[in-house]
Short mmCIF file of C-alpha atoms and ligand atoms in Angstrom, two decimals:
data_model
loop_
_atom_site.label_atom_id
_atom_site.label_comp_id
_atom_site.label_asym_id
_atom_site.label_seq_id
_atom_site.Cartn_x
_atom_site.Cartn_y
_atom_site.Cartn_z
CA MET A 1 94.13 129.52 102.48
CA ILE A 2 93.08 126.18 101.02
CA VAL A 3 94.61 125.34 97.64
CA TYR A 4 94.20 122.26 95.47
CA SER A 5 96.52 121.31 92.61
CA CYS A 6 96.71 118.29 90.31
CA HIS A 7 100.15 116.79 89.57
CA GLY A 8 99.17 113.78 87.49
CA ALA A 9 96.05 112.44 85.71
CA ALA A 10 95.35 116.05 84.64
CA LYS A 11 93.52 115.71 81.28
CA GLU A 12 94.93 112.17 81.04
CA VAL A 13 94.35 108.80 82.68
CA THR A 14 97.56 107.84 84.45
CA GLY A 15 99.94 109.36 86.99
CA SER A 16 97.31 110.27 89.63
CA CYS A 17 98.70 112.78 92.13
CA HIS A 18 96.78 115.51 93.94
CA LEU A 19 97.98 118.06 96.48
CA VAL A 20 95.93 119.98 99.03
CA ARG A 21 97.48 122.78 101.08
CA CYS A 22 95.56 123.99 104.11
CA GLY A 23 97.03 126.51 106.54
CA GLY A 24 100.68 125.48 106.70
CA ARG A 25 100.03 121.79 105.97
CA SER A 26 100.29 119.77 102.77
CA VAL A 27 98.61 116.47 101.97
CA LEU A 28 99.01 114.35 98.86
CA ILE A 29 96.33 112.05 97.53
CA ASP A 30 98.09 109.30 95.52
CA CYS A 31 101.46 109.47 93.78
CA GLY A 32 101.09 107.30 90.70
CA LEU A 33 103.13 106.38 87.69
CA PHE A 34 102.50 107.74 84.19
CA GLN A 35 101.99 104.74 81.90
CA GLY A 36 101.56 104.15 78.19
CA GLY A 37 104.28 105.09 75.74
CA HIS A 38 107.76 106.48 76.00
CA GLU A 39 106.88 110.17 76.15
CA LEU A 40 104.44 109.77 79.03
CA GLU A 41 106.88 107.57 80.92
CA GLN A 42 109.53 110.30 80.67
CA ALA A 43 107.25 112.36 82.91
CA ASN A 44 107.93 109.92 85.76
CA ALA A 45 111.44 111.32 86.11
CA GLY A 46 110.26 114.93 85.63
CA PRO A 47 109.50 117.47 88.36
CA PHE A 48 106.75 116.63 90.86
CA GLY A 49 105.58 120.26 90.88
CA PHE A 50 106.03 120.47 94.69
CA ASP A 51 108.73 119.74 97.26
CA PRO A 52 108.42 116.13 98.52
CA ALA A 53 110.10 117.14 101.81
CA GLY A 54 107.28 119.60 102.51
CA ILE A 55 104.48 117.00 102.43
CA ASP A 56 103.01 116.01 105.81
CA ALA A 57 101.10 112.92 104.67
CA LEU A 58 100.26 110.84 101.63
CA LEU A 59 96.80 109.28 101.46
CA LEU A 60 96.67 106.34 99.07
CA THR A 61 93.34 105.44 97.42
CA HIS A 62 94.41 102.03 96.06
CA ALA A 63 97.32 99.87 94.96
CA HIS A 64 97.22 100.25 91.18
CA LEU A 65 100.54 101.43 89.78
CA ASP A 66 99.02 104.57 88.26
CA HIS A 67 98.16 105.63 91.85
CA CYS A 68 101.13 104.37 93.92
CA GLY A 69 103.94 103.96 91.37
CA ARG A 70 105.94 107.13 92.11
CA ILE A 71 106.00 106.66 95.91
CA PRO A 72 109.57 105.22 96.05
CA ARG A 73 110.82 108.22 94.08
CA LEU A 74 108.88 110.59 96.37
CA VAL A 75 110.65 109.08 99.40
CA ARG A 76 114.04 109.14 97.70
CA GLU A 77 113.55 112.85 97.05
CA GLY A 78 112.83 113.79 100.63
CA PHE A 79 109.28 112.80 101.63
CA ARG A 80 109.30 111.99 105.35
CA GLY A 81 105.57 112.10 106.16
CA ARG A 82 103.12 109.30 106.93
CA ILE A 83 101.53 107.12 104.27
CA LEU A 84 97.92 106.26 105.11
CA ALA A 85 96.03 103.43 103.41
CA THR A 86 93.75 100.50 104.17
CA ALA A 87 95.47 97.25 105.17
CA ALA A 88 94.65 95.56 101.86
CA THR A 89 96.00 98.53 99.89
CA ARG A 90 99.22 98.54 101.93
CA GLU A 91 99.81 94.82 101.29
CA LEU A 92 98.93 94.99 97.59
CA ALA A 93 101.05 98.13 97.10
CA ARG A 94 104.04 96.22 98.45
CA VAL A 95 103.62 93.50 95.82
CA VAL A 96 103.02 96.07 93.06
CA LEU A 97 105.97 98.33 93.97
CA VAL A 98 108.47 95.47 94.40
CA ASP A 99 107.46 94.21 90.96
CA ALA A 100 107.71 97.74 89.48
CA ALA A 101 111.13 98.37 91.03
CA GLY A 102 112.40 95.05 89.64
CA LEU A 103 111.18 96.06 86.16
CA GLN A 104 112.77 99.53 86.50
CA GLU A 105 116.12 97.96 87.40
CA GLU A 106 115.86 95.50 84.52
CA GLU A 107 115.03 98.26 82.04
CA ALA A 108 117.95 100.39 83.31
CA ARG A 109 120.35 97.44 82.82
CA ARG A 110 119.04 97.01 79.27
CA GLN A 111 119.54 100.73 78.57
CA GLN A 112 123.03 100.54 80.10
CA ARG A 113 123.99 97.75 77.69
CA ILE A 114 122.81 99.85 74.75
CA GLY A 115 124.42 102.99 76.21
CA ARG A 116 127.83 101.34 76.63
CA ARG A 117 127.87 100.53 72.95
CA ARG A 118 127.14 104.19 72.19
CA ASP A 119 129.46 105.56 74.86
CA GLU A 120 126.58 107.31 76.69
CA ALA A 121 126.30 108.06 80.41
CA PRO A 122 124.85 105.02 82.26
CA ALA A 123 121.03 105.00 82.55
CA GLU A 124 119.62 105.14 86.09
CA PRO A 125 116.45 103.30 87.11
CA LEU A 126 113.58 105.55 88.20
CA TYR A 127 113.97 103.77 91.54
CA THR A 128 115.53 100.60 92.86
CA LEU A 129 114.27 97.71 94.99
CA ASP A 130 116.05 99.37 97.93
CA ASP A 131 114.06 102.55 97.32
CA ALA A 132 110.83 100.54 97.27
CA PHE A 133 111.63 98.74 100.53
CA HIS A 134 112.62 102.05 102.15
CA ALA A 135 109.27 103.55 101.11
CA PHE A 136 107.33 100.82 102.97
CA GLU A 137 108.77 102.12 106.26
CA PHE A 138 106.57 105.20 105.89
CA PHE A 139 103.27 103.34 105.91
CA ASP A 140 101.49 104.18 109.18
CA ASP A 141 98.76 102.23 111.03
CA ASP A 142 96.14 100.82 108.66
CA VAL A 143 93.06 102.91 108.02
CA ARG A 144 89.60 101.33 108.39
CA TYR A 145 86.72 102.23 106.09
CA GLY A 146 84.45 104.90 107.53
CA GLU A 147 86.59 105.83 110.55
CA PRO A 148 87.80 109.42 110.91
CA VAL A 149 91.58 109.86 110.68
CA ALA A 150 93.46 112.90 112.01
CA VAL A 151 95.93 113.55 109.19
CA ALA A 152 97.56 116.82 110.28
CA GLU A 153 96.56 119.98 112.12
CA GLY A 154 93.31 121.19 110.54
CA ILE A 155 93.05 118.17 108.20
CA GLY A 156 90.89 115.13 108.80
CA ALA A 157 90.03 112.30 106.41
CA ARG A 158 87.65 109.42 105.94
CA PHE A 159 88.25 106.47 103.60
CA LEU A 160 85.06 105.21 101.93
CA ASP A 161 84.47 102.03 99.90
CA ALA A 162 85.20 102.65 96.21
CA GLY A 163 84.42 99.10 95.01
CA HIS A 164 87.25 99.20 92.43
CA ILE A 165 89.88 96.73 93.67
CA LEU A 166 90.53 95.12 97.06
CA GLY A 167 91.15 97.86 99.65
CA SER A 168 90.24 100.71 97.30
CA ALA A 169 88.82 103.91 98.73
CA SER A 170 87.40 107.29 97.94
CA ILE A 171 88.79 109.85 100.38
CA LEU A 172 86.85 112.68 102.01
CA LEU A 173 89.05 115.49 103.35
CA GLU A 174 87.73 117.87 106.02
CA LEU A 175 89.83 121.02 105.96
CA ASP A 176 90.00 123.90 108.44
CA ASP A 177 92.63 126.63 108.01
CA GLY A 178 91.60 128.47 111.13
CA GLY A 179 88.82 130.43 109.49
CA THR A 180 87.59 128.68 106.37
CA ARG A 181 86.21 125.15 106.49
CA ARG A 182 85.96 123.15 103.31
CA SER A 183 85.43 119.52 102.39
CA VAL A 184 86.90 117.85 99.30
CA LEU A 185 85.97 114.38 98.14
CA PHE A 186 88.45 112.44 95.99
CA SER A 187 86.68 109.64 94.14
CA GLY A 188 89.83 107.57 93.59
CA ASP A 189 88.99 104.97 90.94
CA LEU A 190 85.37 103.85 91.24
CA GLY A 191 84.16 100.33 90.59
CA SER A 192 80.99 99.15 88.88
CA PRO A 193 78.13 98.32 91.22
CA GLY A 194 76.80 94.76 91.29
CA ARG A 195 80.11 92.97 90.82
CA PRO A 196 81.00 89.99 92.99
CA ILE A 197 83.65 89.94 95.74
CA LEU A 198 83.70 93.65 96.66
CA ARG A 199 81.03 95.89 98.11
CA ASP A 200 79.57 98.50 95.76
CA PRO A 201 81.07 102.00 95.82
CA LEU A 202 79.56 104.10 98.61
CA PRO A 203 77.56 106.97 97.05
CA ALA A 204 79.37 110.29 97.26
CA PRO A 205 78.64 112.07 100.58
CA GLU A 206 78.17 115.81 101.04
CA ALA A 207 81.28 117.74 100.06
CA ASP A 208 81.98 121.25 98.83
CA TYR A 209 84.26 120.00 96.07
CA VAL A 210 84.60 116.66 94.32
CA VAL A 211 87.63 115.43 92.36
CA MET A 212 86.25 112.70 90.13
CA GLU A 213 87.71 110.08 87.79
CA THR A 214 86.19 109.85 84.29
CA THR A 215 87.94 106.81 82.75
CA TYR A 216 84.70 105.56 81.17
CA GLY A 217 82.78 108.83 81.37
CA ASP A 218 81.67 108.33 77.74
CA ARG A 219 80.68 104.64 77.80
CA ARG A 220 78.20 102.06 78.98
CA HIS A 221 79.46 98.60 79.95
CA ARG A 222 77.92 95.34 78.85
CA SER A 223 76.09 93.58 81.62
CA LEU A 224 78.21 91.36 83.83
CA PRO A 225 75.92 88.26 83.74
CA ASP A 226 76.19 88.19 79.91
CA SER A 227 79.97 88.38 80.15
CA VAL A 228 80.15 85.61 82.73
CA ALA A 229 77.92 83.41 80.54
CA GLU A 230 80.24 84.08 77.61
CA LEU A 231 83.32 83.13 79.68
CA HIS A 232 81.65 79.87 80.70
CA GLN A 233 80.68 79.18 77.07
CA ALA A 234 84.27 79.76 75.89
CA VAL A 235 85.61 77.31 78.47
CA ARG A 236 82.88 74.71 77.81
CA GLU A 237 83.36 74.74 74.04
CA THR A 238 87.16 74.82 74.07
CA VAL A 239 87.56 72.08 76.66
CA GLY A 240 84.90 70.09 74.79
CA ARG A 241 87.14 69.99 71.70
CA HIS A 242 90.23 69.23 73.86
CA GLY A 243 91.84 72.64 73.49
CA ASN A 244 93.29 75.04 76.08
CA VAL A 245 91.77 78.37 77.12
CA ILE A 246 94.40 81.10 77.43
CA VAL A 247 93.30 84.10 79.51
CA PRO A 248 95.68 87.10 79.52
CA THR A 249 94.86 88.84 82.76
CA PHE A 250 95.87 91.63 85.11
CA ALA A 251 97.23 90.34 88.43
CA LEU A 252 95.09 92.48 90.71
CA GLU A 253 91.33 91.92 90.90
CA ARG A 254 90.71 90.63 87.38
CA ALA A 255 92.61 87.36 87.99
CA GLN A 256 90.75 86.77 91.27
CA GLU A 257 87.44 87.67 89.65
CA VAL A 258 88.01 85.21 86.80
CA LEU A 259 88.97 82.50 89.33
CA TYR A 260 85.77 83.27 91.21
CA HIS A 261 83.62 82.99 88.06
CA LEU A 262 85.32 79.75 87.02
CA HIS A 263 84.73 78.30 90.48
CA ARG A 264 81.08 79.36 90.40
CA GLY A 265 80.74 77.93 86.91
CA MET A 266 81.94 74.55 88.17
CA LEU A 267 79.62 74.62 91.19
CA ASP A 268 76.63 75.57 89.01
CA GLY A 269 77.43 73.06 86.23
CA ALA A 270 78.11 75.75 83.59
CA ILE A 271 81.60 74.33 83.01
CA PRO A 272 82.83 70.77 83.53
CA PRO A 273 84.24 70.11 87.01
CA HIS A 274 87.35 68.32 85.73
CA VAL A 275 88.84 71.42 84.04
CA GLN A 276 92.39 72.15 85.17
CA VAL A 277 93.03 75.79 86.01
CA PHE A 278 96.56 77.25 86.09
CA LEU A 279 97.21 80.60 87.75
CA ASP A 280 100.60 81.20 86.15
CA SER A 281 101.64 84.57 87.57
CA PRO A 282 103.68 85.06 90.76
CA MET A 283 102.14 88.49 91.24
CA ALA A 284 98.57 87.23 90.80
CA ILE A 285 99.31 84.37 93.23
CA SER A 286 100.58 86.85 95.85
CA ALA A 287 97.57 89.08 95.24
CA THR A 288 95.19 86.11 95.64
CA GLU A 289 96.80 85.29 99.02
CA ILE A 290 96.22 88.91 100.07
CA PHE A 291 92.56 88.63 99.00
CA ARG A 292 92.14 85.61 101.29
CA ARG A 293 93.52 87.58 104.22
CA HIS A 294 91.03 90.44 103.82
CA PRO A 295 87.44 89.24 104.14
CA GLU A 296 86.65 92.65 105.71
CA CYS A 297 86.63 93.93 102.10
CA PHE A 298 84.17 91.29 100.82
CA ASP A 299 80.52 91.96 100.07
CA GLN A 300 77.80 90.17 102.02
CA ALA A 301 77.05 87.67 99.23
CA LEU A 302 80.65 86.43 99.24
CA LEU A 303 80.77 86.30 103.06
CA ASP A 304 77.60 84.16 102.96
CA GLU A 305 79.32 81.79 100.51
CA LEU A 306 82.55 81.33 102.44
CA HIS A 307 81.25 78.18 104.17
CA ARG A 308 81.25 76.53 100.70
CA GLY A 309 85.03 76.80 100.68
CA ASP A 310 87.71 79.08 99.29
CA PRO A 311 86.02 81.29 96.66
CA PHE A 312 89.27 81.63 94.67
CA ALA A 313 90.19 77.95 94.49
CA MET A 314 88.73 74.82 92.93
CA PRO A 315 89.85 71.18 92.96
CA GLY A 316 91.80 71.48 89.69
CA LEU A 317 93.62 74.74 90.51
CA HIS A 318 97.42 74.92 90.20
CA MET A 319 99.28 78.00 91.40
CA THR A 320 102.55 77.94 89.47
CA ARG A 321 104.97 80.37 91.06
CA GLU A 322 108.23 78.77 89.92
CA THR A 323 109.54 79.08 86.37
CA ALA A 324 109.98 75.30 86.06
CA GLU A 325 106.32 74.75 87.00
CA SER A 326 105.29 77.36 84.46
CA MET A 327 107.29 75.66 81.72
CA ALA A 328 105.70 72.31 82.56
CA ILE A 329 102.33 73.75 81.46
CA ASN A 330 103.65 73.74 77.88
CA GLY A 331 103.11 69.97 77.93
CA VAL A 332 99.37 70.32 78.61
CA GLU A 333 97.70 69.87 75.22
CA GLY A 334 94.09 70.34 76.19
CA GLY A 335 91.45 70.66 78.89
CA ALA A 336 93.11 73.52 80.76
CA VAL A 337 92.37 77.16 81.50
CA ILE A 338 95.62 79.13 81.80
CA LEU A 339 95.60 82.57 83.42
CA ALA A 340 98.79 84.59 83.06
CA GLY A 341 100.04 88.16 82.72
CA SER A 342 100.49 90.61 81.35
CA GLY A 343 96.93 91.46 80.48
CA MET A 344 97.97 93.23 77.28
CA CYS A 345 100.48 90.47 76.37
CA ASN A 346 103.38 92.92 75.97
CA GLY A 347 105.45 90.96 78.50
CA GLY A 348 105.29 88.17 81.04
CA ARG A 349 104.54 84.47 80.91
CA ILE A 350 101.41 84.83 78.75
CA ARG A 351 103.64 85.08 75.67
CA HIS A 352 104.88 81.52 76.15
CA HIS A 353 101.32 80.22 76.40
CA LEU A 354 100.29 82.16 73.30
CA LYS A 355 103.26 80.73 71.42
CA HIS A 356 102.16 77.20 72.33
CA ASN A 357 98.43 77.68 71.68
CA LEU A 358 97.72 80.46 69.16
CA TRP A 359 98.46 78.20 66.17
CA ARG A 360 96.14 75.44 67.43
CA GLU A 361 92.55 75.53 66.14
CA ARG A 362 91.30 73.68 69.19
CA SER A 363 92.52 76.34 71.64
CA SER A 364 91.00 79.70 72.54
CA VAL A 365 92.32 83.05 73.71
CA VAL A 366 89.88 84.91 75.92
CA PHE A 367 90.47 88.62 76.50
CA VAL A 368 88.75 89.95 79.61
CA GLY A 369 90.35 93.38 79.88
CA TYR A 370 91.44 96.53 78.15
CA ALA A 371 94.08 96.28 75.40
CA ALA A 372 95.86 99.48 74.37
CA GLU A 373 96.86 100.33 70.80
CA GLY A 374 100.19 98.84 69.79
CA THR A 375 100.08 95.86 72.16
CA LEU A 376 100.16 92.19 71.14
CA ALA A 377 96.73 91.72 72.72
CA ARG A 378 95.30 94.44 70.50
CA ARG A 379 96.79 92.89 67.33
CA ILE A 380 95.19 89.53 68.14
CA ILE A 381 91.85 91.15 69.01
CA ASP A 382 91.96 93.12 65.74
CA GLY A 383 92.24 89.87 63.80
CA ALA A 384 95.91 89.52 62.81
CA ASP A 385 96.60 86.29 60.84
CA ASN A 386 100.17 86.13 62.11
CA VAL A 387 101.88 87.60 65.16
CA ARG A 388 105.52 87.72 66.16
CA ILE A 389 106.42 86.23 69.53
CA PHE A 390 110.03 85.63 70.64
CA ASN A 391 111.25 86.26 67.09
CA GLU A 392 108.97 83.60 65.63
CA ASP A 393 106.02 84.12 63.33
CA ILE A 394 103.01 82.37 64.83
CA ARG A 395 99.81 81.72 62.89
CA VAL A 396 96.64 82.75 64.70
CA ARG A 397 94.28 79.78 64.35
CA ALA A 398 92.88 79.67 67.90
CA GLN A 399 89.40 81.05 68.51
CA VAL A 400 89.58 84.62 69.86
CA TRP A 401 87.00 85.83 72.38
CA THR A 402 86.78 89.45 73.51
CA ILE A 403 84.56 89.77 76.56
CA ASN A 404 84.01 93.38 77.61
CA GLY A 405 81.84 93.33 80.71
CA PHE A 406 84.46 92.72 83.41
CA SER A 407 85.60 96.33 83.80
CA ALA A 408 86.82 97.43 87.24
CA HIS A 409 85.76 101.00 86.41
CA ALA A 410 82.32 102.57 86.73
CA ASP A 411 80.74 103.48 83.40
CA GLN A 412 79.02 106.79 82.65
CA GLN A 413 75.74 105.96 84.39
CA ALA A 414 77.52 104.50 87.44
CA LEU A 415 79.67 107.64 87.74
CA LEU A 416 76.58 109.88 87.60
CA ASP A 417 74.76 107.69 90.14
CA TRP A 418 77.77 107.82 92.45
CA LEU A 419 77.97 111.63 92.30
CA GLY A 420 74.23 112.09 92.87
CA PRO A 421 72.14 115.19 92.12
CA GLN A 422 73.45 117.36 94.98
CA GLN A 423 74.91 120.75 94.09
CA ARG A 424 78.63 121.14 94.76
CA ARG A 425 80.71 124.26 94.56
CA LYS A 426 82.62 122.55 91.78
CA VAL A 427 83.43 119.13 90.42
CA PHE A 428 87.00 118.69 89.16
CA LEU A 429 87.26 116.11 86.39
CA VAL A 430 90.46 114.06 86.16
CA HIS A 431 91.73 110.57 85.21
CA GLY A 432 90.20 110.42 81.72
CA GLU A 433 91.11 110.90 78.07
CA TYR A 434 90.33 114.47 77.06
CA GLU A 435 88.41 113.60 73.87
CA ARG A 436 86.46 110.82 75.57
CA GLY A 437 85.64 110.45 79.26
CA LEU A 438 86.50 113.98 80.35
CA GLN A 439 84.50 115.92 77.77
CA ALA A 440 81.55 113.55 77.86
CA MET A 441 81.31 113.81 81.64
CA ALA A 442 81.68 117.61 81.54
CA GLN A 443 78.69 117.74 79.16
CA CYS A 444 76.60 115.38 81.30
CA LEU A 445 77.21 117.47 84.41
CA ALA A 446 76.61 120.78 82.58
CA GLN A 447 73.15 119.46 81.60
CA ARG A 448 72.51 118.86 85.31
CA GLY A 449 73.61 122.41 86.19
CA ILE A 450 76.77 121.24 88.00
CA ALA A 451 79.87 123.43 87.55
CA THR A 452 82.97 121.55 86.44
CA HIS A 453 86.63 122.26 85.76
CA MET A 454 89.40 120.13 84.26
CA PRO A 455 92.51 121.09 86.20
CA GLY A 456 95.70 121.64 84.23
CA MET A 457 98.96 120.04 85.33
CA HIS A 458 100.37 121.86 88.43
CA GLU A 459 97.59 124.52 88.22
CA PRO A 460 96.92 125.98 91.73
CA ILE A 461 93.20 126.33 92.45
CA LEU A 462 91.96 128.33 95.43
CA LEU A 463 89.11 126.58 97.25
CA ASP A 464 87.46 129.76 98.55
ZN1 ZN B 1 92.75 101.72 89.59
ZN1 ZN B 2 93.62 104.69 88.00
#
């Protein structure tokens, strides 16, 4: 019997976790964190819907927290199998999980302080740094794109380029339970074609079943060249009037992509060569070092450019890992581009830079990523006159740019192109908002005569 079940990202975006049972073996694809709001985050401590000790292997599509963020908990609760991933994913996941564990411990300490005052039982972190380090011991030999991997008896896999972030993969499972043979393709998160740095996603190969993400199943992205031109214009104009450009950015992929576009802008004369660039995020700095170590993930255009020098560095680049270095940036009154996290401005060093620049007419804030409802980024984007940062009311006088074309996710057309016109037994739609990406994609595929299903949480589905 071959059975598939979804244990996260079922009719929602985050928490990706899929289980396939074949014969007596069990394989997980991803084990991610639920993110976005208190209620969802409660689910991280809830039941997995399977016994972690009974899993033979975990195949990891990529290092984003919503795909790897529950791994330390999985190990703490008995998982003893192998974790299989590409080398870049393994290295990035280490950075991401150490950071996440640190935040979990910090949050638990905060809750404990509140709890003591209320005489409540002490709060426990979802997992500790020790749990995260222990989990890394289960990573097996690195997987290479395209090469067959023997996962367990009757289960083989191939990791295929997904073009989403460094090391990201779609995973094709070949299953044989001693009588029935089935193939299941997990899209992972899919990137947009035509972006720099990474190769495009590999079109979906033949497979009986496909489990597909639908994050932007209802949308079309702006073209990338327009967005890059807008970024260059924002820098040119702001630096021209002696202001600073503040770029709230995610540490993985987006930060490196922005560095790449700034570097290209300088080489091509689209922005002045004397601009100082600060990468003010320890996690983004670590991620950038990992990028440099993995040219096997680069597309041909970037490989051809490598002789021109480091694609993620320019003469005026400062990587500020230490807190003291970060604070020194407060003294820079103009002529600088400052990249810092978090991307949605709800934490991290970006809040200091906003405090020092939002009230200044000469400066700019450039948003290059998604900003959820309720975040500081969203309030600024929506045109707030004042925002509160570190208990201070700050006037918003800086110019605000919202540039939408840098998405790391395929849009509707790119998802359809990836899937292709082939008939499948069924396409399972996951990793999308029900009212948006999921329903829109279900309609698109219905028009093409392709049968779909949106799995419910923990729902067992027989792949007969
Ligand atoms: Zn992702
Ligand atoms: Zn995701």
